[in-house]
XYZ file of C-alpha atoms in Angstrom:
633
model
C 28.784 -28.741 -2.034
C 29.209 -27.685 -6.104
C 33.007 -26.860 -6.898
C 31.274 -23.305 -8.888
C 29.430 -22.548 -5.207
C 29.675 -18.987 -3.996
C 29.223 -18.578 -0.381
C 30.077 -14.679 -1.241
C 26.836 -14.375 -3.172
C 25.059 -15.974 -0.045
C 26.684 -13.438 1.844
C 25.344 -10.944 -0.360
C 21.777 -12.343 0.160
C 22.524 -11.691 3.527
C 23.256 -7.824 2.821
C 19.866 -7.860 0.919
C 17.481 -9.342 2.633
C 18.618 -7.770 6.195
C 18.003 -4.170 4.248
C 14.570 -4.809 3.451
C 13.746 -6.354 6.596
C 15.323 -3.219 8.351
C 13.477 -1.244 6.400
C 10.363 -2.794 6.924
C 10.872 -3.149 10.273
C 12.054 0.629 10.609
C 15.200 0.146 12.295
C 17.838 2.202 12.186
C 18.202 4.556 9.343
C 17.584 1.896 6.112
C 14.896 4.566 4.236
C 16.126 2.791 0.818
C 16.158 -0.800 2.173
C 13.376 -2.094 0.069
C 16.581 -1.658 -2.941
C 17.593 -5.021 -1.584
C 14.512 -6.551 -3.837
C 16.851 -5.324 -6.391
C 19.837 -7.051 -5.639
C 18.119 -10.317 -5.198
C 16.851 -9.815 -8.851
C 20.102 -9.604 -10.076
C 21.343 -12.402 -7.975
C 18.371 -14.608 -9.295
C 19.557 -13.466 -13.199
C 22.912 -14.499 -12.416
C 22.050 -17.852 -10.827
C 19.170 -18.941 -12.637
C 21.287 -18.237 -16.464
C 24.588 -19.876 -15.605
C 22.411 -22.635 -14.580
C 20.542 -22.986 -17.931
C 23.290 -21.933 -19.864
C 25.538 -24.773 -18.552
C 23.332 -27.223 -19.281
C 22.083 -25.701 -22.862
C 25.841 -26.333 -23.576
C 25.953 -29.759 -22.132
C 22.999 -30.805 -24.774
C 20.679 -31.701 -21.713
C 18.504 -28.589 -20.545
C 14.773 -29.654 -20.122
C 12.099 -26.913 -19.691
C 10.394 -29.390 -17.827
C 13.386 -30.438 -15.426
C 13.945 -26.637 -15.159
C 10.372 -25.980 -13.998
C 10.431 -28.867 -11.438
C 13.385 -27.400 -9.678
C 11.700 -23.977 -9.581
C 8.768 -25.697 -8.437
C 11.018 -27.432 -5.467
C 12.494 -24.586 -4.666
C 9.702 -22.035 -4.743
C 6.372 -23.531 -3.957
C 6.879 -25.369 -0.984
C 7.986 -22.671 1.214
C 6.001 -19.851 -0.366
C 2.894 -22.216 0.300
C 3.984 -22.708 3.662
C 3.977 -19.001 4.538
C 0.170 -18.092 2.759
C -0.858 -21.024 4.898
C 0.937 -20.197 8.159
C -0.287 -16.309 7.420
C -3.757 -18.029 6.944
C -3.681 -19.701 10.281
C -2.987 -16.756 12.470
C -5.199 -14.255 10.097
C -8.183 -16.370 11.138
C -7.588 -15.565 14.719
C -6.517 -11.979 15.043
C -7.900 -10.274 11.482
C -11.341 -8.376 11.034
C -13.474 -9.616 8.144
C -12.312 -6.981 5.873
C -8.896 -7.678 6.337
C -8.878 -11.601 6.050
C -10.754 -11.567 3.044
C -8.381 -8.769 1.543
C -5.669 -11.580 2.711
C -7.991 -14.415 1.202
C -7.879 -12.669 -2.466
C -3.890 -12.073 -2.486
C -3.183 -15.603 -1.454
C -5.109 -16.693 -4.805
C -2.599 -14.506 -6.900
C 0.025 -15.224 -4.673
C -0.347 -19.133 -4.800
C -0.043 -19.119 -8.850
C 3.018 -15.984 -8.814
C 0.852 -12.930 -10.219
C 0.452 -11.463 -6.617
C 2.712 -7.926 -8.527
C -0.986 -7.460 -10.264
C -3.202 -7.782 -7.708
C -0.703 -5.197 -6.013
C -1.125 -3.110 -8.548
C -4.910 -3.353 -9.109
C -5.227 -3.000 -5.041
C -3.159 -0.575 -3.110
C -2.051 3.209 -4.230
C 1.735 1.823 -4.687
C 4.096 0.192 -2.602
C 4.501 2.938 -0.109
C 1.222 3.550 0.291
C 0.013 3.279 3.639
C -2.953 0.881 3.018
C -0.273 -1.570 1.372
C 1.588 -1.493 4.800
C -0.939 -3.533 6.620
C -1.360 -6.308 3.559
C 0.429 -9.473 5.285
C 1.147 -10.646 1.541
C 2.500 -7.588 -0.131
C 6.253 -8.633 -0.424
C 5.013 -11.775 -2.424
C 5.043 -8.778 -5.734
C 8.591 -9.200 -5.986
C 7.920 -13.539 -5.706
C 5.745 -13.687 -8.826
C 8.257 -10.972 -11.115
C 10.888 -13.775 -11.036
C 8.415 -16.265 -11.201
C 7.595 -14.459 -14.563
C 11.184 -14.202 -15.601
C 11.361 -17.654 -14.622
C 8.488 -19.045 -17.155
C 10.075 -16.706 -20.180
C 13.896 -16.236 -20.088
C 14.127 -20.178 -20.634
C 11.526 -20.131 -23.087
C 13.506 -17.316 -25.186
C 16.955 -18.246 -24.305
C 16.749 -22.078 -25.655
C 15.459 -19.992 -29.068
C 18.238 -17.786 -29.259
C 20.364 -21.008 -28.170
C 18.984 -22.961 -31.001
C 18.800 -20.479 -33.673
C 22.197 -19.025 -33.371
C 24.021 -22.429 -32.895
C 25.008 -21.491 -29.049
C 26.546 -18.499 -30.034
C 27.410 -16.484 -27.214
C 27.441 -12.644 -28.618
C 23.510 -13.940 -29.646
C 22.753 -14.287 -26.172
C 25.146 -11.334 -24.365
C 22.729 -9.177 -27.867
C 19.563 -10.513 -27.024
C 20.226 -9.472 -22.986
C 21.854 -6.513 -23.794
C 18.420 -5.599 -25.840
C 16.235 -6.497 -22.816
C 18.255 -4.551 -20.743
C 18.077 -1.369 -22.762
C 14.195 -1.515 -23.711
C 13.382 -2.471 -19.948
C 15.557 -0.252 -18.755
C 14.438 2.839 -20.827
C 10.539 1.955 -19.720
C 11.450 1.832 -16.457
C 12.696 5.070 -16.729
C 9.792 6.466 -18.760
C 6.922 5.092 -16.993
C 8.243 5.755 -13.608
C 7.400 9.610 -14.219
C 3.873 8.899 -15.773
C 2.920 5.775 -13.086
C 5.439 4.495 -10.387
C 3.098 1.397 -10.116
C 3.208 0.258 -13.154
C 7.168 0.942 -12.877
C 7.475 -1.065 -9.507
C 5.236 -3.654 -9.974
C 5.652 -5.169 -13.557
C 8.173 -7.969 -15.230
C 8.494 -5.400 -18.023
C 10.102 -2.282 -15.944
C 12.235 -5.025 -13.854
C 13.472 -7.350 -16.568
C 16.874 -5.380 -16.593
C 17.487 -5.961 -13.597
C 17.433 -9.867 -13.680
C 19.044 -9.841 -16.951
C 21.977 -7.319 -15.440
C 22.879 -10.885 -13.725
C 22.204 -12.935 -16.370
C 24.569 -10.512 -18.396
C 27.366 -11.489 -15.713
C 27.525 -15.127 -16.894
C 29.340 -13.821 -19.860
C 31.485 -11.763 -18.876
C 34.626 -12.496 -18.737
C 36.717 -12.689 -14.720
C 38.715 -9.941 -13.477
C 42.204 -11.335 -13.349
C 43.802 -7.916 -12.454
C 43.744 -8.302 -7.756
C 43.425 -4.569 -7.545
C 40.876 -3.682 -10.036
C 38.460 -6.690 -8.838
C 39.003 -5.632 -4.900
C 38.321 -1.324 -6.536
C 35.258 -3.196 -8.013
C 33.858 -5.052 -5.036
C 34.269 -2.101 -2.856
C 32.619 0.488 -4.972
C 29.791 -1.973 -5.977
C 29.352 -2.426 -1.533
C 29.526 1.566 -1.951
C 26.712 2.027 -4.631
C 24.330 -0.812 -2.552
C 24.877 0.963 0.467
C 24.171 4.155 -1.138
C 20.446 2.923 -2.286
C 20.454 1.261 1.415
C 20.921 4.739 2.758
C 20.154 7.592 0.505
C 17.100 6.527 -0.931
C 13.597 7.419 0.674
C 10.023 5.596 -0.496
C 10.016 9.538 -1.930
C 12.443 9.091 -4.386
C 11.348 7.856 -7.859
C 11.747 4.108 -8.042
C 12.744 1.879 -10.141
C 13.809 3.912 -12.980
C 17.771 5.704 -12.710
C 17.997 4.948 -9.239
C 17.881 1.740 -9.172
C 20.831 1.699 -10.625
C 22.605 1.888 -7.664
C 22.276 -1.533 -6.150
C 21.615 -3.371 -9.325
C 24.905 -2.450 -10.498
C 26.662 -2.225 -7.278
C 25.034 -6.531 -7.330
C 26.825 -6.875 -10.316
C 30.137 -5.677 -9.362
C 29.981 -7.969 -6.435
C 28.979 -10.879 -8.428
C 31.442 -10.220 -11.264
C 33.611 -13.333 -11.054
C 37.052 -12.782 -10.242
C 40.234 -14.643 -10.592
C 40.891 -14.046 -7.073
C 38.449 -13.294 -4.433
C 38.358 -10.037 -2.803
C 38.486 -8.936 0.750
C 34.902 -7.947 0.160
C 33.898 -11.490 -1.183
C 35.953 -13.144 2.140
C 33.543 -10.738 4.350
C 30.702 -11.473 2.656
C 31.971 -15.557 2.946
C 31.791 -15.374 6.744
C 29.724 -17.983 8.099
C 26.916 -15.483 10.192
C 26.505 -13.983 6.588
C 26.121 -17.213 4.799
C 23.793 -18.858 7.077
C 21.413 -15.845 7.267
C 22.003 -16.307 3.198
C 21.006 -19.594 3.512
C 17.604 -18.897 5.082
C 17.364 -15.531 3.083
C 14.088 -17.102 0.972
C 12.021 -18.138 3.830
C 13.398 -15.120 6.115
C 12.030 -12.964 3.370
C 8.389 -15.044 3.233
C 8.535 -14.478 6.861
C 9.756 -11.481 8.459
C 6.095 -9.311 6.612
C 3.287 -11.265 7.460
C 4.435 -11.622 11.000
C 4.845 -8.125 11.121
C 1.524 -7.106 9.493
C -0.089 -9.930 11.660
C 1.556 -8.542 14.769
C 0.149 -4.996 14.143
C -3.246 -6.043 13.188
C -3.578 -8.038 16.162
C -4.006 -4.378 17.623
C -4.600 -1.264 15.670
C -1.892 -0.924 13.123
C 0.673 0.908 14.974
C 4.302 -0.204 14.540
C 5.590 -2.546 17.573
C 8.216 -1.265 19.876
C 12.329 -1.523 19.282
C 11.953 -4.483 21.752
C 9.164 -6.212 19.992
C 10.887 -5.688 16.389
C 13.804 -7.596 17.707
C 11.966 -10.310 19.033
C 9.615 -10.580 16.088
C 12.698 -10.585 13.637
C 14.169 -13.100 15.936
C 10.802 -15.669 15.410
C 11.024 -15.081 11.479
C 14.655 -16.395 11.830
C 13.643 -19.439 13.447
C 10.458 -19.796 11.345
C 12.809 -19.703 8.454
C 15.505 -21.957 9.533
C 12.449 -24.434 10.299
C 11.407 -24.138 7.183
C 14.643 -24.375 5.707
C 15.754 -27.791 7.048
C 11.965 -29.238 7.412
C 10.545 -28.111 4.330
C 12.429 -26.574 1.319
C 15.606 -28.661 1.658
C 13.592 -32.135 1.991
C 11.804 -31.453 -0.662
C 14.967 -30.224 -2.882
C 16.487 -33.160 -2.328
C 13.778 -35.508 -3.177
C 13.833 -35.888 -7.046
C 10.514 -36.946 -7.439
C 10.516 -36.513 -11.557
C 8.663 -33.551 -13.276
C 5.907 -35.870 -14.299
C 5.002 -35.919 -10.170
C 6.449 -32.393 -9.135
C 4.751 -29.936 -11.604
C 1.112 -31.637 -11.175
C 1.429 -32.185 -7.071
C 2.926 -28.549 -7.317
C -0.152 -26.932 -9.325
C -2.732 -29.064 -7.282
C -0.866 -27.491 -4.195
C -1.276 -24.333 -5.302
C -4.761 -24.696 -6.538
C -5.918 -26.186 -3.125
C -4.084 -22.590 -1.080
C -6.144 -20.424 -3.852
C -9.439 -22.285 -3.350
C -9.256 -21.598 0.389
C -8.302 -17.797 -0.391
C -10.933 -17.821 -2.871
C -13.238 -19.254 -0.138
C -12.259 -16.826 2.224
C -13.490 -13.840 0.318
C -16.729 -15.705 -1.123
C -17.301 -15.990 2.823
C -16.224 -12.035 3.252
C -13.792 -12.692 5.637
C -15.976 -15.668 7.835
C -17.483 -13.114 10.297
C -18.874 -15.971 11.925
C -15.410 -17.107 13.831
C -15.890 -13.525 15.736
C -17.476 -12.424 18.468
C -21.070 -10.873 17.527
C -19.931 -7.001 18.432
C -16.891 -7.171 16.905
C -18.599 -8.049 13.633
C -21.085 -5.353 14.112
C -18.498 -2.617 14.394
C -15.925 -3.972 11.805
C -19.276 -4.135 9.500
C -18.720 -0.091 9.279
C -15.001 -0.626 7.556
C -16.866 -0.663 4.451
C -19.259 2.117 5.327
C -18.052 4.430 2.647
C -19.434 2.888 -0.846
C -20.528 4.403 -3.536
C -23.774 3.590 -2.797
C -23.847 6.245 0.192
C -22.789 9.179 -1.812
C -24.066 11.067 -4.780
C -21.288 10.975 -7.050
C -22.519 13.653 -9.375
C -22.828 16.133 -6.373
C -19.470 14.868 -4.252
C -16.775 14.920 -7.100
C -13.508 12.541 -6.299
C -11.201 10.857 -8.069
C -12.774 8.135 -8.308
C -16.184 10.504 -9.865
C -13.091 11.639 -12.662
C -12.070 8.003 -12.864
C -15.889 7.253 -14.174
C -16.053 10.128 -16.187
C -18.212 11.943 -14.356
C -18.981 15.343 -13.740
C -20.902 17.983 -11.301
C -24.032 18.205 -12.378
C -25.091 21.933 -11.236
C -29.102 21.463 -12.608
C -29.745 19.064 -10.069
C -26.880 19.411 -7.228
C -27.941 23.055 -6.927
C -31.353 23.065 -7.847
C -33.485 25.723 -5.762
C -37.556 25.490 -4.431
C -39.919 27.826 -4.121
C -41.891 26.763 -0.844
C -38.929 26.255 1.323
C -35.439 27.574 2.632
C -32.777 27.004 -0.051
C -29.251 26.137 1.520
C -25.870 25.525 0.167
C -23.740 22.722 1.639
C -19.978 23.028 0.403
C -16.837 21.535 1.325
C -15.027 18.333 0.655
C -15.596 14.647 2.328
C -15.977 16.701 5.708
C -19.077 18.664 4.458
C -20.502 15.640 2.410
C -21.083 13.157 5.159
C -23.785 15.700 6.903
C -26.027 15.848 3.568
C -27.971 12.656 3.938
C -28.680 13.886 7.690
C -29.262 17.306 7.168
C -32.162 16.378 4.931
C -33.906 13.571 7.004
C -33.629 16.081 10.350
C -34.554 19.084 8.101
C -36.960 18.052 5.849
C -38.802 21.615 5.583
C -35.654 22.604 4.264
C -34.032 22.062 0.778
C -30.715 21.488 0.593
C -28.240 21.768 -2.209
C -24.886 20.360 -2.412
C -21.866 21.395 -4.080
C -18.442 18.672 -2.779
C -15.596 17.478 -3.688
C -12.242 16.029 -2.333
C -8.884 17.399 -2.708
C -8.934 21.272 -1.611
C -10.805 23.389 0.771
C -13.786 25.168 0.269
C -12.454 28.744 -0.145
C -11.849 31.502 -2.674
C -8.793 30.708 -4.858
C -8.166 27.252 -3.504
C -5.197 24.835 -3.962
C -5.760 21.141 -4.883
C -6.729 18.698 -7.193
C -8.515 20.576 -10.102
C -11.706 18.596 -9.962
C -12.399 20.061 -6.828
C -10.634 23.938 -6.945
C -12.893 24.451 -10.636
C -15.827 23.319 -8.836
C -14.881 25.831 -5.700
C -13.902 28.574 -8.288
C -17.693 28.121 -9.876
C -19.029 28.285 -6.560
C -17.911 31.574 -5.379
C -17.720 32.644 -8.902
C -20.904 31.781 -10.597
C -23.215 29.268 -8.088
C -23.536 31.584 -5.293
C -23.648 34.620 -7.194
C -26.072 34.189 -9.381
C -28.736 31.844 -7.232
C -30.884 32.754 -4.435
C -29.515 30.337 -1.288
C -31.056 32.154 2.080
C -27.650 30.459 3.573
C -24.541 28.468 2.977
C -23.193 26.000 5.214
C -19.051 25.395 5.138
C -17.580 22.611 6.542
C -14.226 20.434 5.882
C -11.159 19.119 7.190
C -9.792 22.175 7.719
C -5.776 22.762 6.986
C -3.750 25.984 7.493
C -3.938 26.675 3.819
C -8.118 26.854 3.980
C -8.163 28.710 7.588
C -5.877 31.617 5.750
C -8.165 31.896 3.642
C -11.566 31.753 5.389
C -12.273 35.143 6.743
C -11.743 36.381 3.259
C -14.021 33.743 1.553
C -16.986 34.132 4.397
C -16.933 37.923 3.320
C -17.246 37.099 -0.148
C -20.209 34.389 0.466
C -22.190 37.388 2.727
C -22.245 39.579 0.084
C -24.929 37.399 -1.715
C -26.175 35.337 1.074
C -27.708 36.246 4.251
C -26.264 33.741 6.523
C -23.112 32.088 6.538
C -22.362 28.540 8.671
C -19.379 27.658 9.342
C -18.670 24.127 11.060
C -15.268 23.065 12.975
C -13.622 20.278 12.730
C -14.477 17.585 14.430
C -12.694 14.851 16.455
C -10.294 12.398 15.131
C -8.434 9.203 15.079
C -5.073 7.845 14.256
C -6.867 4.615 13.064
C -10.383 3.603 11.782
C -13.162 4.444 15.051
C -14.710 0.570 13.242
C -11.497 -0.882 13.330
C -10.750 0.804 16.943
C -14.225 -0.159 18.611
C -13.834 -3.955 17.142
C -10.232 -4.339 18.355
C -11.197 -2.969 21.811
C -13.491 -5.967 22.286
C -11.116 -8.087 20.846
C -8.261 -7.323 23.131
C -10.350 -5.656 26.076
C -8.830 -2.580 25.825
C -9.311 1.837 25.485
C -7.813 1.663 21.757
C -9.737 4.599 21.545
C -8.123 6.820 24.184
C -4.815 5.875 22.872
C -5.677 6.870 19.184
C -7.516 9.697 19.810
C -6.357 13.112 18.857
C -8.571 15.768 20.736
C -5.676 18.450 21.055
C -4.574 18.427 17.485
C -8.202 18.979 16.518
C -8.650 21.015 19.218
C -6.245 23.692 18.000
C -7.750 23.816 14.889
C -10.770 24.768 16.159
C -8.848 27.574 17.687
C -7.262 28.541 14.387
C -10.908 28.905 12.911
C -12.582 30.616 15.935
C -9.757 33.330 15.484
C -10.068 33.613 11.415
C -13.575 33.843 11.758
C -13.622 36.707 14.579
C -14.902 39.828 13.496
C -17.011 38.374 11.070
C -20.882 37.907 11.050
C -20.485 34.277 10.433
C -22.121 31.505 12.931
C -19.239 29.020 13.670
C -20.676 25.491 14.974
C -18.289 23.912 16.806
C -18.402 20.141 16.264
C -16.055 19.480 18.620
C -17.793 20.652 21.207
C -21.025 18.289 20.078
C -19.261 14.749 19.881
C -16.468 15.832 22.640
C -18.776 17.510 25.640
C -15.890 18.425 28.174
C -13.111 16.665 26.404
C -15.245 12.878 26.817
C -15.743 11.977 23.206
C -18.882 10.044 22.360
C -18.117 6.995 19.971
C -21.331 5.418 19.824
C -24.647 6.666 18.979
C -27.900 5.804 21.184
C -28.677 3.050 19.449
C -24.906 1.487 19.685
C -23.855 2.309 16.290
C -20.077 3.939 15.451
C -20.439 7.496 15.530
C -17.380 7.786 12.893
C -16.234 4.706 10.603
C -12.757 6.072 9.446
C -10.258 8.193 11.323
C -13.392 11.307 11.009
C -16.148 10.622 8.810
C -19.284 10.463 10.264
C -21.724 7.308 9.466
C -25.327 8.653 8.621
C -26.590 7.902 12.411
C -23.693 9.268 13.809
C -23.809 12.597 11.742
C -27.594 12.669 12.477
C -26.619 12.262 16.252
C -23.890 15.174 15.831
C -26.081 17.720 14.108
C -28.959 16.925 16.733
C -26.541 18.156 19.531
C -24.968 21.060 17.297
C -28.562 22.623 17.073
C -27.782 24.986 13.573
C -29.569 28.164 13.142
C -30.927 27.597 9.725
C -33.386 29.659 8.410
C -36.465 29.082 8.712
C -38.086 30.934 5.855
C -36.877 31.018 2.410
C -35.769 34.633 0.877
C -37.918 33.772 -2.024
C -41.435 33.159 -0.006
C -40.378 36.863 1.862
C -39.829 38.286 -1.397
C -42.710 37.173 -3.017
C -44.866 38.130 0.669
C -43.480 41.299 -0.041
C -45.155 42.083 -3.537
């Protein structure tokens, strides 16, 4: 063992990596544990710097010796866990999902996994990033980054100033205040951006790096004051920090410097650094890298062998339990081996690259293959085929306005959306995501009928909505101007109603019936905790109800209540489309002809909104006010 080792900083691995698992794993009440990413950044700066430093000083650092021990260190056991993930994806994950895994093993193999991230989920506590079995490899490829530049810039500064030491402590000092203050800007305008990138985390691996030059505490009681308040400040992220609370930015702070207080060197160690020494905490230290590799994907893997849910207090235990002993395997089999092995950078960094290239080839094959439907049973492909029912393809995006419509730059176009016929019954469809997915069926069951369309996500269809502002200016315009000023013989509402839109209906049918001479509006209708696609395909998979267990009939079910008692009074025609897919509480999933009736958590698919409006029977008009007013004259 090195005379400079630190089993206290092991033991401070310990502290992180058990927070984020914790946290991950949702035990006990760790709502800031993903903060211990934070303290193994500084940890890494520290390490990685006195490291390079030492041996700038000796006159024998080689960039290429450096990058062969990263690559022993790193690649082996990161490679181990894509593959291993790969393994068991194949077996238990839909299409969709392995070939989502398949294109974040390519950036995860060569360490940019934070931009696929970033390119791929809504943020890191989004809840589509909670089921991506690679996701923690983000934090992987930022030091990875830091890895490939801080050597790079600190042999310059090195050369340049003649190993001057207040040249380095400047040129980290620098990095930590311009990464530092973007961080703390761009968290505001884009938390992504913020979590994701080298740029915004810099200062945190160059707090540690900072640490190698500082001088040690000699004073007992002001290094032991230290310890303990830097244990405080790491506890305090542990603890008081939520996945609500802007991050990185100011508060991350608290365990980045609460990590450097602990790794300050002191003259003497504290009572902190002696509990921190104890050999439980230094062996979980010890296996902190591959523990971290580990304890996700098995997760992820566990709860997409199912439906998504989280696993039991039981189960956690005794899945944390296997990523132990998959990372203790991989410890003494793998990583160490390999360490000790000095195979010379002229064999490490090619076999390393070629390693990595052959991991990102099969992820790359994976999603040229879409997933290999083929390894699947025949029904479960069919119904996992509807995961990616909702493309653009299927919607008009210049007559259902969402972000992504503002993202494109485009706009409602009123001409066309809410253009009106003379020969036939002119009908309004508005409402968000909830109305939109009846259009395409409306017109093939109705074709005497011409139907306009005015959608959009993010508010409810009602007078003076609240919501994004793409969608309340189009809703303003419709009660406003559209309706108004056009001659539609009847409107249909529908959406996924909230308590904010069902305040507001009575008032908004009243305004609609002063220009129109019927009003529809529909309920909601049933609903899922998971994908119905994703619910069907596991059901064959694992030969049981998912669907039963996921459903939620009563929630939506006392909605419809909500809107049968704020339309009452009114001359309105409510629809209930509860009562079409759910016929005495037994929901229908399929259609006839075996397809999905939903393929998210509501949304219809065309056949099964075709097969929900044919059993909701709608009184629509049947002759236009225009042809009456023009019979008239």
């Amino acid at each position: 063992m090195r005379p400079d080792y630190r089993p206290d900083i092991d033991g401070l691995r310990t502290v992180s990596v058990l927070s984020v698992i914790f946290y991950h794993y949702g035990l006990g009440r760790f709502t800031g544990g993903f903060v211990g990413v934070d303290v193994f950044f500084v940890i890494s700066g520290y390490l990685i710097t006195s490291i390079i430093y030492r041996e700038m000083e000796q006159d024998r650092f080689s960039i290429l010796a450096f990058y062969d021990r990263r690559f022993r260190r790193i690649l082996p056991a990161t490679l181990l866990a894509i593959i291993g993930t790969g393994i068991v994806g194949y077996f238990v994950l839909l299409p969709k999902d392995f070939a989502g895994f398949g294109e974040s093993a390519v950036y995860a193999s060569f360490g940019f996994a934070n931009f696929f991230f970033l390119w791929n989920t809504g943020g890191y506590f989004d809840s589509a990033a909670d089921l991506m079995p690679l996701l923690h490899t983000w934090s992987l490829a930022v030091e990875e980054q830091f890895y490939f530049v801080w050597p790079l810039l600190l042999l310059l500064v090195f050369r340049f100033s003649s190993g001057s030491r207040t040249a380095v402590v400047a040129t980290l000092a620098l990095i930590i205040a311009v990464s530092l203050g973007a961080s703390i800007l761009i968290v505001e305008r884009n938390q992504q951006v913020a979590f994701y990138m080298l740029h915004t985390r810099a200062w945190e691996l160059a707090i540690g790096a900072l640490l190698v030059f500082v001088p040690a505490i000699r004073h007992r009681l002001a290094a032991e004051a230290l310890a303990v308040l830097g244990l405080a400040l790491i506890a305090y992220g542990v603890f008081a920090l939520t996945s609500r609370s802007p991050f990185p930015g100011l508060n991350a702070l608290y365990p980045c410097v609460g990590a450097a207080l602990l790794i300050w060197p002191t003259a003497q160690r504290t009572m902190v650094a002696r509990a921190l020494s104890l050999r439980p905490m230094v062996f979980i230290g010890l296996i902190s890298f591959s523990l971290y590799l580990w304890h996700w994907p098995i997760l992820v893997l566990y709860r997409l062998y199912g439906i998504g849910d989280m696993p039991g207090t039981y189960e956690k235990v005794a899945l944390i339990l296997l990523s132990i002993l998959l990372a203790t395997i991989s410890l003494y089999a793998v990583e160490n081996p390999i360490r000790r092995r000095r195979f010379g950078h002229h064999v490490t960094i090619p076999a390393g690259l070629s390693a990595a290239a052959v991991v990102a080839v099969c992820g790359y094959g994976i999603v040229a293959m879409a997933g290999i439907p083929s390894r699947l049973d025949p029904d479960v492909r069919y119904y996992a085929s509807f995961l990616d029912f909702d493309t653009p393809n299927r919607r008009d995006p210049a007559c259902f306005i969402t972000s992504e419509s503002a993202r494109e730059g485009l706009s409602f176009e009123s001409d066309r959306c809410l253009a009106i016929t003379a020969d036939k019954p002119n009908v309004l469809v508005i409402g968000d995501s909830h109305a939109n997915h009846y259009v395409a069926s409306l017109r093939q069951l109705y074709p005497g009928i011409n139907f306009a369309q005015a959608t959009a996500s993010g508010c409810q269809p009602t007078i003076k909505p609240v919501g994004s502002k793409r969608c309340t200016n189009l809703m303003n315009d419709v009660f406003q101007k559209y309706v108004p000023g056009m001659d539609f013989d009847a409107v249909i509402v529908s959406a996924r109603w909230n308590n904010h839109g069902i305040k507001k209906l009575r008032k908004s049918v009243k305004a609609l019936k002063r220009h129109v001479a019927k009003v529809i509006v529909l309920g909601p209708t049933i609903e899922y905790r998971h994908e119905l696609a994703r619910l069907l395909a596991k059901s064959k998979m694992t030969g049981r109800d998912l669907m039963r267990e996921s459903r939620r009939y009563e929630a939506k079910a006392k909605t419809q209540r909500a809107v049968e008692r704020a339309l009452s009074g009114t001359s309105a025609t409510l629809v209930s489309v509860l009562d079409a897919v759910c016929p005495r509480k037994k929901c229908q999933v399929l259609t006839p002809e075996g397809a999905p009736l939903q393929w998210d958590y509501g949304h219809f698919t065309t056949s099964g909104a075709t097969y929900a409006l044919q059993k909701m029977k709608l009184p629509l008009p049947t002759t236009s006010s225009n042809l009456a007013s023009s019979a008239l004259h």
